[in-house]
């Protein structure tokens, strides 16, 4: 919200200097982005009147102007501007003057531009005629009278010829850009910011005048225009009629305030509507009554597929749920967004119908988004406009029209307001506020703070002299953010002063506890960092094409994604179901930047559509994704990382099962990782392996990529990080090495699983230390060398005791896997 310092002082007298004012507003919660001084850099520029224009004898596109600058002799200036005419009032930069610039075709300099006399094609030019942009105004707010070249000043300055431009136009001003949060739409207005200023510094706010001195009683508005509201999305519709319009430019004081607020002056009617919108935060729109068929306004939804041309000249295809303003035959405006070309104000407009309405914010936002059309009006309606402002803003418009002699106001107004909005009281306890803030503020001081915010305060219990009072506070309807007691706690804190609040930690008897999920995620991050991996963080938004790049099929469960209703684009149109695509993006980015080795991990959220409950919330969980490439990376390196991670997270016995069908991984170098639950069921925990070469090629990576993705849900269920002390053995153990010949397609994990079945108390574990393939073994066979460990806690084992258990394990391997013991 751009706030002109000069305009602000129309409503409230601010005694503080600009620096103290800005600091005070920041401390009361009104954060600002910039504060810019305007008017600096203009020296020696005066107001002049063009007395005579002649063609340049040596140039077709130049003219010679003789200009009255309040001196005896007129000043001769050569210009190429096409919009100059005899009698025009213009800004004249005389010889030796300085302007902010830039000049046409030049870049802006911090030191501005010095103007010197010279010759143009043989004719003397003793200065320069200036455009608004050359004097420091932004091109987007420069008056319409300056768009075609030189700034043609309002004729009200004809009496000030020769006067310094900055003094005559009173250009010295500050423009403060406040950052308005979405919950404070009331601050999107000058009066709203004046109220904030008054509450911060204790000054009284002056409300703008709206009472008319006279109205045309020969007719009434309801006799000229009818209004019918057919949609609940229109909360209020007020219409007033102004006749005998005198079209022209608005006075300079209105133009100056509009320009300071970032809006371009157009003509007196449009400028007053914009002025009142910025003043009250209530959007207005004026229709030429000649375009209103049957003198009737109807508020209802558009026809499906209807085509409507807006004021910007573009044709827009409408949908049936878009709210429109119609007359007796056609649409004339998109409600709350923009009017139509078929009802705009023309130069010969004599009678206008003023619309001051309140539309549902959600309706305006949806329409604005679908049409990709945002305006000052739509931005305000989206955040919320108080319907009680509609009539006041319409009256203010009429007052300005009357005071500026721009037309005659017809008496009365058509006001359709079915459900008037009233202030909803909130019970506020002074004791509660002091407890939350850690203060000892009297109830009377709190009540005064609420009153500076235009709230009405009634005492329910106690009195204003103690801290136990209970107040019933009626916030103004424009303050939509004040609906609960905690909202008033915040108001007291910011107006009383955040810098005055005691610096103490809140007292609490509760003991914070971390959830099991949080503990495991924290542990995972520590473990993976300890083994040399780097954590990354990516966003949860994704694109369906991301799954295409990792070869996920159309019918895969990974495509049960949650779609975003209002995505910023196709790239962020869904919520991700797996982390692998994001990991591949990060690895690809590093590979493209010549990184020789990368080891990364991410602990991130994934989402899945709810298949059980129709319309239910999606499933949300955490996954852990590991990714690496480099000289020493292989399948077993990634396998070791997964085993280490799972062991530290409380899952000590896992099984790796070969996986050949998962399309994102190499069919011969992929495994699913599982563990056995207490009920004996195998629970899948992860998938890992070498990323499929086709997938790597999709990311322009031509080296082997290894990855793993673990699911936190089942890991959390099976995790047992309880540490049980076990005393070291007193008696020596023994081991037996065996070499088994098995079929090539039998996985090593399957062999270990059979070994560990029905464990005897003396069997302590097994470790694979070699795998051999060769002619001695035979085709489609392999030899797996395993070391089996035996020990007893209370005695030294005999060979017979070890052999009896050893034979059982060998027999189990032979029965279930057809494993043959090779001769040693």
Coordinates of N, CA and C in Angstrom, one line a residue, residues 500-634:
X500 N 8.1 -2.7 25.0 CA 7.8 -2.5 26.5 C 7.5 -3.8 27.1
X501 N 7.3 -4.9 26.4 CA 6.9 -6.2 26.9 C 8.1 -6.8 27.7
X502 N 7.9 -7.4 28.8 CA 9.0 -8.0 29.6 C 9.6 -9.1 28.8
X503 N 11.0 -9.3 28.9 CA 11.7 -10.3 28.2 C 11.8 -11.5 29.2
X504 N 10.7 -12.3 29.3 CA 10.7 -13.5 30.1 C 10.1 -14.6 29.3
X505 N 10.6 -15.8 29.6 CA 10.0 -17.0 29.0 C 8.7 -17.3 29.6
X506 N 7.7 -17.8 28.9 CA 6.4 -18.1 29.4 C 6.5 -19.3 30.4
X507 N 5.8 -19.2 31.5 CA 5.8 -20.2 32.5 C 4.8 -21.3 32.1
X508 N 5.3 -22.6 32.2 CA 4.5 -23.7 31.8 C 4.9 -24.9 32.6
X509 N 3.9 -25.8 32.9 CA 4.2 -27.0 33.6 C 4.3 -28.2 32.6
X510 N 4.0 -28.0 31.4 CA 4.1 -29.1 30.4 C 5.5 -29.4 30.0
X511 N 5.8 -30.6 29.8 CA 7.1 -31.1 29.4 C 7.1 -31.5 27.9
X512 N 7.9 -30.8 27.1 CA 7.8 -31.1 25.7 C 8.4 -32.5 25.4
X513 N 7.8 -33.2 24.5 CA 8.2 -34.5 24.1 C 8.3 -34.6 22.6
X514 N 9.3 -35.3 22.1 CA 9.4 -35.5 20.7 C 8.6 -36.8 20.4
X515 N 8.0 -36.8 19.3 CA 7.3 -38.0 18.8 C 8.3 -39.1 18.3
X516 N 7.8 -40.3 18.2 CA 8.7 -41.4 17.8 C 9.2 -41.1 16.3
X517 N 8.2 -40.6 15.5 CA 8.6 -40.2 14.1 C 9.7 -39.2 14.1
X518 N 9.5 -38.1 14.9 CA 10.5 -37.1 14.9 C 11.9 -37.6 15.4
X519 N 11.9 -38.4 16.4 CA 13.1 -39.0 16.9 C 13.8 -39.8 15.8
X520 N 13.1 -40.6 15.1 CA 13.7 -41.5 14.1 C 14.2 -40.6 12.9
X521 N 13.4 -39.6 12.5 CA 13.9 -38.7 11.4 C 15.2 -38.0 11.9
X522 N 15.2 -37.5 13.1 CA 16.4 -36.9 13.6 C 17.6 -37.8 13.6
X523 N 17.3 -39.1 14.1 CA 18.4 -40.1 14.1 C 18.9 -40.4 12.7
X524 N 18.0 -40.5 11.8 CA 18.4 -40.8 10.4 C 19.3 -39.7 9.8
X525 N 18.9 -38.5 10.1 CA 19.7 -37.4 9.6 C 21.1 -37.4 10.2
X526 N 21.2 -37.7 11.5 CA 22.5 -37.8 12.2 C 23.4 -38.9 11.6
X527 N 22.7 -40.1 11.4 CA 23.5 -41.3 10.9 C 24.0 -41.0 9.5
X528 N 23.1 -40.5 8.6 CA 23.5 -40.4 7.2 C 24.6 -39.3 7.1
X529 N 24.5 -38.2 7.9 CA 25.5 -37.2 7.9 C 26.8 -37.8 8.4
X530 N 26.8 -38.6 9.4 CA 28.0 -39.2 10.0 C 28.7 -40.1 9.0
X531 N 28.0 -40.8 8.1 CA 28.7 -41.7 7.2 C 29.0 -40.9 5.9
X532 N 29.0 -39.6 5.9 CA 29.5 -38.8 4.8 C 28.5 -38.3 3.8
X533 N 27.2 -38.4 4.0 CA 26.2 -37.9 3.1 C 25.8 -36.5 3.4
X534 N 25.3 -35.8 2.4 CA 24.9 -34.4 2.5 C 23.4 -34.3 2.4
X535 N 22.8 -33.6 3.3 CA 21.3 -33.5 3.3 C 20.9 -32.4 2.3
X536 N 19.8 -32.7 1.6 CA 19.2 -31.8 0.6 C 17.7 -31.6 1.0
X537 N 17.1 -30.5 0.5 CA 15.7 -30.3 0.8 C 15.1 -29.8 -0.5
X538 N 14.0 -30.4 -0.9 CA 13.3 -30.0 -2.1 C 11.8 -29.8 -1.8
X539 N 11.1 -29.1 -2.6 CA 9.7 -28.8 -2.3 C 8.8 -30.0 -2.6
X540 N 7.6 -30.1 -2.0 CA 6.7 -31.2 -2.2 C 5.9 -31.1 -3.5
X541 N 5.9 -30.0 -4.1 CA 5.1 -29.8 -5.4 C 5.9 -30.5 -6.5
X542 N 5.2 -31.1 -7.4 CA 5.8 -31.9 -8.5 C 4.9 -31.8 -9.7
X543 N 5.4 -32.5 -10.8 CA 4.7 -32.5 -12.1 C 4.5 -34.0 -12.4
X544 N 3.4 -34.3 -13.1 CA 3.2 -35.7 -13.5 C 4.3 -36.2 -14.4
X545 N 4.9 -35.3 -15.1 CA 6.0 -35.7 -16.0 C 7.3 -36.1 -15.3
X546 N 7.4 -35.7 -14.0 CA 8.5 -36.2 -13.2 C 8.5 -37.7 -13.1
X547 N 7.3 -38.3 -13.0 CA 7.2 -39.8 -12.9 C 7.5 -40.4 -14.2
X548 N 7.2 -39.7 -15.3 CA 7.6 -40.2 -16.6 C 9.1 -40.4 -16.7
X549 N 9.8 -39.4 -16.2 CA 11.3 -39.4 -16.3 C 11.9 -40.6 -15.5
X550 N 11.2 -41.1 -14.5 CA 11.8 -42.2 -13.8 C 11.1 -43.5 -14.1
X551 N 10.4 -43.5 -15.3 CA 9.8 -44.7 -15.9 C 8.7 -45.3 -15.1
X552 N 8.0 -44.5 -14.3 CA 6.8 -45.1 -13.6 C 5.6 -45.2 -14.5
X553 N 5.0 -46.4 -14.6 CA 3.9 -46.6 -15.5 C 2.6 -45.9 -15.2
X554 N 1.7 -45.8 -16.1 CA 0.5 -45.1 -16.0 C -0.4 -45.7 -14.9
X555 N -0.3 -47.0 -14.7 CA -1.2 -47.7 -13.7 C -0.5 -47.9 -12.4
X556 N 0.6 -47.4 -12.2 CA 1.4 -47.6 -10.9 C 0.8 -46.9 -9.8
X557 N 0.9 -47.4 -8.6 CA 0.4 -46.8 -7.4 C 1.0 -45.5 -7.1
X558 N 2.3 -45.3 -7.6 CA 2.9 -44.0 -7.5 C 2.2 -42.8 -8.2
X559 N 1.3 -43.2 -9.1 CA 0.5 -42.1 -9.8 C -0.8 -41.8 -9.1
X560 N -1.0 -42.3 -7.9 CA -2.2 -41.9 -7.1 C -1.9 -40.6 -6.4
X561 N -1.5 -39.6 -7.2 CA -1.1 -38.4 -6.6 C -2.3 -37.5 -6.3
X562 N -2.0 -36.5 -5.4 CA -3.0 -35.5 -5.0 C -2.8 -34.3 -5.9
X563 N -3.9 -33.9 -6.6 CA -3.8 -32.8 -7.6 C -4.0 -31.5 -6.8
X564 N -3.3 -30.4 -7.2 CA -3.4 -29.1 -6.6 C -4.6 -28.4 -7.4
X565 N -5.5 -27.8 -6.6 CA -6.7 -27.2 -7.2 C -6.2 -25.9 -8.0
X566 N -5.3 -25.1 -7.4 CA -4.9 -23.9 -8.1 C -3.4 -23.8 -8.2
X567 N -2.8 -24.7 -9.1 CA -1.4 -24.7 -9.2 C -0.8 -23.5 -9.9
X568 N 0.4 -23.1 -9.5 CA 1.1 -22.0 -10.2 C 1.4 -22.4 -11.6
X569 N 1.6 -23.7 -11.9 CA 1.9 -24.1 -13.3 C 1.9 -25.6 -13.3
X570 N 2.1 -26.2 -14.5 CA 2.1 -27.7 -14.6 C 3.3 -28.3 -13.8
X571 N 4.4 -27.6 -13.6 CA 5.5 -28.1 -12.9 C 5.2 -28.3 -11.4
X572 N 4.2 -27.6 -10.9 CA 3.8 -27.7 -9.5 C 2.3 -28.1 -9.3
X573 N 1.8 -29.0 -10.1 CA 0.4 -29.2 -10.2 C 0.0 -30.4 -9.3
X574 N 0.9 -31.2 -8.8 CA 0.6 -32.3 -7.9 C 1.5 -32.3 -6.7
X575 N 1.1 -33.2 -5.7 CA 2.0 -33.4 -4.6 C 2.7 -34.7 -4.8
X576 N 4.0 -34.8 -4.6 CA 4.8 -35.9 -4.9 C 4.4 -37.2 -4.1
X577 N 4.6 -38.3 -4.7 CA 4.3 -39.6 -4.1 C 5.6 -40.3 -3.7
X578 N 6.7 -40.0 -4.4 CA 8.0 -40.6 -4.1 C 9.1 -39.4 -4.2
X579 N 10.2 -39.7 -3.6 CA 11.3 -38.6 -3.6 C 12.3 -38.8 -4.7
X580 N 12.3 -40.0 -5.4 CA 13.4 -40.3 -6.4 C 13.5 -39.2 -7.5
X581 N 12.4 -38.7 -8.1 CA 12.6 -37.7 -9.1 C 13.3 -36.4 -8.6
X582 N 13.0 -36.0 -7.4 CA 13.7 -34.8 -6.9 C 15.1 -35.1 -6.6
X583 N 15.4 -36.3 -6.1 CA 16.8 -36.7 -5.9 C 17.6 -36.7 -7.2
X584 N 16.9 -37.2 -8.3 CA 17.6 -37.3 -9.6 C 17.8 -35.9 -10.1
X585 N 16.9 -35.0 -9.9 CA 17.1 -33.6 -10.3 C 18.4 -33.0 -9.7
X586 N 18.5 -33.2 -8.4 CA 19.7 -32.7 -7.6 C 21.0 -33.3 -8.1
X587 N 21.0 -34.7 -8.3 CA 22.2 -35.3 -8.8 C 22.5 -34.9 -10.2
X588 N 21.5 -34.7 -11.1 CA 21.7 -34.2 -12.4 C 22.3 -32.8 -12.4
X589 N 21.8 -31.9 -11.6 CA 22.3 -30.6 -11.5 C 23.8 -30.6 -11.1
X590 N 24.1 -31.4 -10.1 CA 25.5 -31.4 -9.7 C 26.4 -32.1 -10.8
X591 N 25.9 -33.1 -11.4 CA 26.7 -33.8 -12.5 C 26.9 -32.8 -13.7
X592 N 25.9 -32.0 -14.0 CA 26.1 -31.0 -15.1 C 27.1 -30.0 -14.8
X593 N 27.4 -29.8 -13.5 CA 28.3 -28.8 -13.1 C 29.7 -29.4 -12.7
X594 N 29.9 -30.6 -13.3 CA 31.2 -31.2 -13.2 C 31.6 -31.7 -11.8
X595 N 30.6 -32.0 -11.0 CA 30.9 -32.6 -9.7 C 31.3 -34.1 -9.9
X596 N 32.4 -34.6 -9.5 CA 32.9 -35.9 -9.7 C 32.2 -36.9 -8.8
X597 N 31.8 -36.5 -7.6 CA 31.2 -37.4 -6.7 C 30.2 -36.7 -5.8
X598 N 29.0 -37.3 -5.6 CA 28.0 -36.7 -4.8 C 27.3 -37.9 -4.0
X599 N 27.1 -37.6 -2.7 CA 26.4 -38.5 -1.9 C 25.4 -37.7 -1.1
X600 N 24.1 -37.8 -1.4 CA 23.1 -37.0 -0.9 C 21.9 -37.8 -0.3
X601 N 21.2 -37.1 0.6 CA 20.0 -37.8 1.1 C 18.9 -36.7 1.4
X602 N 17.7 -37.1 1.4 CA 16.6 -36.2 1.7 C 15.6 -36.9 2.6
X603 N 15.1 -36.2 3.6 CA 14.0 -36.7 4.5 C 12.9 -35.8 4.2
X604 N 11.9 -36.3 3.4 CA 10.8 -35.4 3.0 C 9.5 -36.0 3.0
X605 N 8.4 -35.2 2.9 CA 7.1 -35.7 2.9 C 6.6 -36.2 1.5
X606 N 5.8 -37.2 1.6 CA 5.2 -37.7 0.4 C 3.7 -37.8 0.6
X607 N 2.9 -37.8 -0.4 CA 1.4 -37.8 -0.3 C 0.8 -38.8 -1.2
X608 N -0.3 -39.4 -0.8 CA -1.0 -40.4 -1.6 C -2.5 -40.2 -1.5
X609 N -3.2 -40.4 -2.6 CA -4.6 -40.2 -2.6 C -5.3 -41.2 -1.6
X610 N -6.4 -40.7 -1.0 CA -7.1 -41.6 -0.1 C -8.1 -42.4 -0.8
X611 N -7.8 -43.8 -0.8 CA -8.7 -44.7 -1.6 C -9.8 -45.2 -0.7
X612 N -9.7 -45.1 0.6 CA -10.7 -45.7 1.5 C -11.9 -44.8 1.7
X613 N -11.6 -43.5 2.0 CA -12.7 -42.6 2.3 C -12.8 -41.6 1.1
X614 N -13.9 -41.6 0.5 CA -14.2 -40.7 -0.7 C -14.1 -39.3 -0.2
X615 N -13.3 -38.5 -0.8 CA -13.1 -37.1 -0.5 C -12.3 -36.9 0.8
X616 N -11.8 -38.0 1.4 CA -11.0 -37.9 2.6 C -9.7 -37.2 2.4
X617 N -9.0 -36.9 3.5 CA -7.7 -36.3 3.4 C -6.7 -37.3 2.9
X618 N -5.8 -36.8 2.1 CA -4.7 -37.7 1.5 C -3.8 -38.3 2.6
X619 N -3.2 -39.4 2.3 CA -2.2 -39.9 3.2 C -0.9 -39.1 3.1
X620 N -0.4 -38.8 4.2 CA 0.9 -38.0 4.3 C 1.9 -38.8 5.1
X621 N 3.1 -39.0 4.6 CA 4.1 -39.7 5.4 C 5.5 -39.1 5.0
X622 N 6.5 -39.6 5.7 CA 7.9 -39.2 5.4 C 8.6 -40.4 4.7
X623 N 9.4 -40.1 3.7 CA 10.3 -41.0 3.1 C 11.7 -40.5 3.3
X624 N 12.7 -41.5 3.2 CA 14.1 -41.1 3.2 C 14.7 -41.6 1.8
X625 N 15.2 -40.7 1.1 CA 15.8 -41.0 -0.2 C 17.3 -40.8 -0.2
X626 N 18.1 -41.8 -0.6 CA 19.5 -41.7 -0.7 C 19.9 -41.7 -2.2
X627 N 20.9 -41.0 -2.6 CA 21.4 -41.0 -4.0 C 22.8 -40.7 -4.0
X628 N 23.6 -41.4 -4.9 CA 25.0 -41.2 -5.0 C 25.5 -41.6 -6.4
X629 N 26.6 -40.9 -6.7 CA 27.4 -41.4 -7.9 C 28.9 -41.0 -7.6
X630 N 29.8 -41.7 -8.3 CA 31.2 -41.4 -8.1 C 32.0 -42.6 -8.2
X631 N 33.3 -42.5 -8.1 CA 34.3 -43.5 -8.4 C 34.1 -44.8 -7.6
X632 N 33.9 -44.6 -6.3 CA 33.8 -45.8 -5.4 C 32.4 -46.3 -5.2
X633 N 31.4 -45.8 -5.9 CA 30.0 -46.1 -5.6 C 29.6 -47.4 -6.4
X634 N 28.9 -48.3 -5.7 CA 28.4 -49.5 -6.3 C 27.2 -50.0 -5.5

